[in-house]
Amino acid sequence: MRYASRCLLAFILCLPRLLCAQSFAPDTAEAGSVEEIAKATTETRFLSPWVAYLPASNGAVSPRSFLHRIPGAPGELVNTTTAYAYCRALANSSPKVRLFTIGRSEEGRDIVLLAIADEAGIRDLDRLKAATAALADPRRTDEATAEQLIASARPIYYFNAGLHSDESGSTESVLELAYRLAVSEQPMIRRIRERVVVLINPASNPDGRDKQVEWFYKYLKGKTDQATLPRQAPPYWSHYAYVDINRDAHQMVHETTKAVFRMMFDWHPQVIHDLHESIAMLLTWNGINPINEHVDPLTYAERLSFSFHEVQTLTGFGMPGVWTWNFGDDWAHLYLDAIATNHNADGRGYETFGNGSAETMRSEQPDANTSVEWYRPLPAPSVASFLWSARDNVNYNETAMLAALDDTAQQAKVLLRNYYLKGLHSYRKGLDEAPFAFVIPAGQGDPTRVSQLVARLLSLGIEVQRATSALTLKEGTWPAGTYVVRLDQPYRDYAVDLLTPQNFPKDAPEAYDDISWSFPAHYHLTVTATADPQVRAAALASLTEAPHVTGAAAGAGPVFLLKDTGQEGLLEARWALRGFKVAIAAHAFTVEGTEYPAGSWILAAQTGLAAAVRDTATRLGLDFASTATVPQVARHDAPVPRLGVFIPWADTDTAGWTRYTLDQRHIPYIYVRDEDIRAGKLRDKYDVLLYPHVDLELAEQIEGLYKSWGPMPFKKTASTPSFGNPAASDDITGGIGYAGLAELQKFIDAGGLLITLGNGTMLPLEGGLVRGVRREAGGVPRSTQGGGAASAAASQSAETRTPGSHLRVTFARPEHPIAYGYSQRTWVFRQNFALYSIPRRWLRMAYCTVCLDGAPFVVSGQAWGEENLIGRAAILDMPVGKGHVVTFNFNPLHRDLNRGDQRMLWNAIINWRAIVGAP
């Protein structure tokens, strides 16, 4: 620290010479800002002249005067209340700034947007928005009209801050950027204001921002030894997800994502730029091969151009460690910035170093990005050789953002023209190249799941029509009511990307995330691509709102039957009818000429049943039939279970998707914490315990967060009003412990059903709850770049790898309740989970490389070493004591995507008593 103090003193002493060498004219520096920025910056090379001062203003409120500190001041973070108050103050004090509200978070906080331009641009916002909207659709804007629009339009550049809450520097950075853009008279800034509309979302995940700020002040303030820091982030950021809030571009589940989509469809920006932290010193995103062929080449070219401009600019200032490329892949566009990429704009992002804290410290994090490369001409200094501060982070972020905006201003007309051309290219492909459309039969298996797929396409901006009469094409004939996605539309490329299988190259480098996202595979639906251009002449009506399937209850009863055709809505239906007895047929049967497969429901005469069935049928799109007597078929009762969902404090992220899915289906459950497991008497409270997929090794699942960090309360207090939502604790450390593991054993022995998903399966199979099982390969499905290097090594170096792919499976026991609603051969979505050797008598579903129907093993994505999956367990059902353990070697609730897999889990929950009662 003594050496650091001397360096800082030398830096401050040399300031007069630095200021003589550079002029702030025509700006005047706000008094004290130069000195404060210099003091908060750890080395001169971590500062550019663009951000070495705050411009003074006679009218607009500066962040320094409002916050009583500079943005990025060591040891300080701004919460959303104060950040939004500053945004309102800036908008009220500057005619170059306007404030909009674009959404509300799950916990009720506003999500706001600043728009910044010169005064003419602010007055003209509606016209400028209309211009980019017109350029987005070449069907209503021909090339001549486009050129006229481009002449007076401006590119719109959107910055998204604070998505990942412990990456806390971006909110500080954009507050200062907004002020600088509004008041500086530097020629570059004036050019940006005059030629560009800048949009800034200062805290896109406001729930997480407030939790993180409170966490910092309670647990991290004043701590500067990175090696001994406690946990650096609260257990929850958003209400549901954690890191995975940045894996929502295809689903639009989170309110944060919905707000950005709302902005995108309202403003049609040319760039969506997401700000993150993880890598020294600033990485400007561009992925390596493979790239996605459904993204226009102009997008890749523009992103590279932007990035190398930023590398050149910051390197020219002598700022080390600025680079691009060689991070992740450009295959999967499922992140928040990809909202732009998937809609003919540029999805961009930064990763700055960050400390996971607002304190200044010497990083102990390993970083391999210190070599000179063609994409990194001035590498970062070696790890632990420098101090890094929150202000350093602001300096890099803001300088790079200014470089990007200047580049945008310099090529404003080119970017607008390219934006139009990308939409035109996509539209013309739909006219000139097969496929010309996709046909989605409405009546297949589960009509509600069909409508859900269509609704999701519509929400993503993809146009869907419906046949008003029979549809006949080269590939077949479909009845009226069939859904059609014509591809002569601006987002044709995105539609093709979502509705066709992915084929990830076998010789490609390690994938960063999922390599398959095919909607037909995820939804277990048939979608037919047509090469018949006559589809454009078909009688089709455009959908203006999401379809809703309305079911019916035919007849007066008194007995009602529900034919199992694979409907995903059966779990919600069972809870809707929780006041009534439901029996489930163990074998197929026939009533009045209708065949009912195993899994079909039988509801005997009960008071009030008819009205309840009709209401359920209407709401959930289920068709009930009625008959006079109960069919004579083997059946079992299906009482509604007392359902607990066990969510360890060490990983609430992936489990959040389970909570979201159950909440959307109105399924009551009890949130079970580590301490609830330790408290025991579990069988007195629950019939079924569901343990979702967690990204934890076995020891982490048992021992949880380090007890040395405790006690670590997460509950609402006067100083932590954001804590305790959605769950609270007096101490989140310690996990379930081995005593808790013993309580789980007691629960199963006493007749409980434990269901585990994905990597959660490691707990019963390797923790001793089930004997006779051995792990043979694999590990936790983390990517090397996504975190968890040791676990990633075990997973990624495994001979058999399926990093987010759809794979063929076969039910070993097709009569088992988990198989209800499925054919014997189907497919599931699987990540890189461990492989186990198990007794064959427990096998319920297995992976197959060549299924009996001759179909390929990989439905979508890719697999390596797939021969090692032959006969391996995909689902196990194991009797233990008086209870059972059911394990899924995949995650049927993956990010609310693989809805066709969900019924297998619903079957296990609905039929819990039959499963527990079986030998």
JSON list of C-alpha atoms in Angstrom, two decimals, residues 75-80 107 109 162-172 203 205-221 229-239 241-243 277 354-359 361 712 714 719-725 732:
[
{"chain": "A", "resi": 75, "resn": "GLY", "atom": "CA", "xyz": [-16.18, 2.47, -1.80]},
{"chain": "A", "resi": 76, "resn": "GLU", "atom": "CA", "xyz": [-19.47, 3.88, -3.07]},
{"chain": "A", "resi": 77, "resn": "LEU", "atom": "CA", "xyz": [-22.39, 2.56, -5.14]},
{"chain": "A", "resi": 78, "resn": "VAL", "atom": "CA", "xyz": [-25.63, 4.23, -6.18]},
{"chain": "A", "resi": 79, "resn": "ASN", "atom": "CA", "xyz": [-28.97, 2.47, -5.75]},
{"chain": "A", "resi": 80, "resn": "THR", "atom": "CA", "xyz": [-31.88, 2.80, -8.16]},
{"chain": "A", "resi": 107, "resn": "GLU", "atom": "CA", "xyz": [-40.70, -6.53, -7.45]},
{"chain": "A", "resi": 109, "resn": "ARG", "atom": "CA", "xyz": [-39.40, -1.02, -9.48]},
{"chain": "A", "resi": 162, "resn": "GLY", "atom": "CA", "xyz": [-26.65, -3.30, -14.67]},
{"chain": "A", "resi": 163, "resn": "LEU", "atom": "CA", "xyz": [-28.00, -6.56, -16.08]},
{"chain": "A", "resi": 164, "resn": "HIS", "atom": "CA", "xyz": [-25.68, -8.69, -13.93]},
{"chain": "A", "resi": 165, "resn": "SER", "atom": "CA", "xyz": [-25.92, -7.00, -10.59]},
{"chain": "A", "resi": 166, "resn": "ASP", "atom": "CA", "xyz": [-22.48, -7.73, -9.12]},
{"chain": "A", "resi": 167, "resn": "GLU", "atom": "CA", "xyz": [-20.97, -6.17, -12.26]},
{"chain": "A", "resi": 168, "resn": "SER", "atom": "CA", "xyz": [-21.71, -2.86, -10.64]},
{"chain": "A", "resi": 169, "resn": "GLY", "atom": "CA", "xyz": [-19.61, -0.34, -12.55]},
{"chain": "A", "resi": 170, "resn": "SER", "atom": "CA", "xyz": [-21.79, 0.12, -15.61]},
{"chain": "A", "resi": 171, "resn": "THR", "atom": "CA", "xyz": [-24.53, 2.06, -13.79]},
{"chain": "A", "resi": 172, "resn": "GLU", "atom": "CA", "xyz": [-21.96, 4.52, -12.46]},
{"chain": "A", "resi": 203, "resn": "ALA", "atom": "CA", "xyz": [-30.23, -0.12, -14.22]},
{"chain": "A", "resi": 205, "resn": "ASN", "atom": "CA", "xyz": [-32.26, -5.15, -13.52]},
{"chain": "A", "resi": 206, "resn": "PRO", "atom": "CA", "xyz": [-33.30, -2.74, -10.76]},
{"chain": "A", "resi": 207, "resn": "ASP", "atom": "CA", "xyz": [-34.26, -5.45, -8.27]},
{"chain": "A", "resi": 208, "resn": "GLY", "atom": "CA", "xyz": [-30.78, -6.89, -8.49]},
{"chain": "A", "resi": 209, "resn": "ARG", "atom": "CA", "xyz": [-29.12, -3.47, -8.40]},
{"chain": "A", "resi": 210, "resn": "ASP", "atom": "CA", "xyz": [-30.70, -2.59, -5.08]},
{"chain": "A", "resi": 211, "resn": "LYS", "atom": "CA", "xyz": [-29.91, -5.97, -3.56]},
{"chain": "A", "resi": 212, "resn": "GLN", "atom": "CA", "xyz": [-26.30, -5.69, -4.73]},
{"chain": "A", "resi": 213, "resn": "VAL", "atom": "CA", "xyz": [-25.86, -2.16, -3.36]},
{"chain": "A", "resi": 214, "resn": "GLU", "atom": "CA", "xyz": [-27.23, -3.19, 0.02]},
{"chain": "A", "resi": 215, "resn": "TRP", "atom": "CA", "xyz": [-25.04, -6.31, -0.03]},
{"chain": "A", "resi": 216, "resn": "PHE", "atom": "CA", "xyz": [-21.96, -4.21, -0.70]},
{"chain": "A", "resi": 217, "resn": "TYR", "atom": "CA", "xyz": [-22.58, -1.85, 2.21]},
{"chain": "A", "resi": 218, "resn": "LYS", "atom": "CA", "xyz": [-23.41, -4.69, 4.59]},
{"chain": "A", "resi": 219, "resn": "TYR", "atom": "CA", "xyz": [-20.75, -7.25, 3.69]},
{"chain": "A", "resi": 220, "resn": "LEU", "atom": "CA", "xyz": [-18.05, -5.73, 1.45]},
{"chain": "A", "resi": 221, "resn": "LYS", "atom": "CA", "xyz": [-17.58, -2.09, 2.41]},
{"chain": "A", "resi": 229, "resn": "LEU", "atom": "CA", "xyz": [-13.54, -11.44, 0.64]},
{"chain": "A", "resi": 230, "resn": "PRO", "atom": "CA", "xyz": [-16.82, -13.05, 1.67]},
{"chain": "A", "resi": 231, "resn": "ARG", "atom": "CA", "xyz": [-19.42, -13.87, -0.94]},
{"chain": "A", "resi": 232, "resn": "GLN", "atom": "CA", "xyz": [-19.54, -10.85, -3.24]},
{"chain": "A", "resi": 233, "resn": "ALA", "atom": "CA", "xyz": [-23.18, -10.97, -4.32]},
{"chain": "A", "resi": 234, "resn": "PRO", "atom": "CA", "xyz": [-26.56, -11.65, -2.73]},
{"chain": "A", "resi": 235, "resn": "PRO", "atom": "CA", "xyz": [-28.23, -15.00, -3.41]},
{"chain": "A", "resi": 236, "resn": "TYR", "atom": "CA", "xyz": [-30.79, -13.31, -5.64]},
{"chain": "A", "resi": 237, "resn": "TRP", "atom": "CA", "xyz": [-30.51, -10.57, -8.25]},
{"chain": "A", "resi": 238, "resn": "SER", "atom": "CA", "xyz": [-33.74, -10.65, -10.16]},
{"chain": "A", "resi": 239, "resn": "HIS", "atom": "CA", "xyz": [-36.79, -12.33, -8.70]},
{"chain": "A", "resi": 241, "resn": "ALA", "atom": "CA", "xyz": [-32.73, -15.78, -12.31]},
{"chain": "A", "resi": 242, "resn": "TYR", "atom": "CA", "xyz": [-29.19, -14.71, -11.56]},
{"chain": "A", "resi": 243, "resn": "VAL", "atom": "CA", "xyz": [-26.65, -15.00, -14.37]},
{"chain": "A", "resi": 277, "resn": "GLU", "atom": "CA", "xyz": [-17.56, -7.10, -16.18]},
{"chain": "A", "resi": 354, "resn": "GLY", "atom": "CA", "xyz": [-14.34, -5.08, -12.30]},
{"chain": "A", "resi": 355, "resn": "ASN", "atom": "CA", "xyz": [-13.64, -6.21, -8.76]},
{"chain": "A", "resi": 356, "resn": "GLY", "atom": "CA", "xyz": [-17.06, -7.51, -7.80]},
{"chain": "A", "resi": 357, "resn": "SER", "atom": "CA", "xyz": [-16.89, -4.61, -5.36]},
{"chain": "A", "resi": 358, "resn": "ALA", "atom": "CA", "xyz": [-16.61, -0.83, -5.33]},
{"chain": "A", "resi": 359, "resn": "GLU", "atom": "CA", "xyz": [-13.41, -0.99, -3.30]},
{"chain": "A", "resi": 361, "resn": "MET", "atom": "CA", "xyz": [-7.91, -3.76, -4.59]},
{"chain": "A", "resi": 712, "resn": "MET", "atom": "CA", "xyz": [-24.76, -13.96, 6.74]},
{"chain": "A", "resi": 714, "resn": "PHE", "atom": "CA", "xyz": [-30.51, -12.26, 3.94]},
{"chain": "A", "resi": 719, "resn": "SER", "atom": "CA", "xyz": [-30.59, -1.02, 6.10]},
{"chain": "A", "resi": 720, "resn": "THR", "atom": "CA", "xyz": [-31.41, -3.89, 3.74]},
{"chain": "A", "resi": 721, "resn": "PRO", "atom": "CA", "xyz": [-35.00, -3.32, 2.60]},
{"chain": "A", "resi": 722, "resn": "SER", "atom": "CA", "xyz": [-34.46, -5.28, -0.62]},
{"chain": "A", "resi": 723, "resn": "PHE", "atom": "CA", "xyz": [-33.31, -8.46, 1.11]},
{"chain": "A", "resi": 724, "resn": "GLY", "atom": "CA", "xyz": [-35.59, -11.36, 1.94]},
{"chain": "A", "resi": 725, "resn": "ASN", "atom": "CA", "xyz": [-37.28, -11.56, -1.45]},
{"chain": "A", "resi": 732, "resn": "ILE", "atom": "CA", "xyz": [-27.43, -18.42, 4.22]}
]
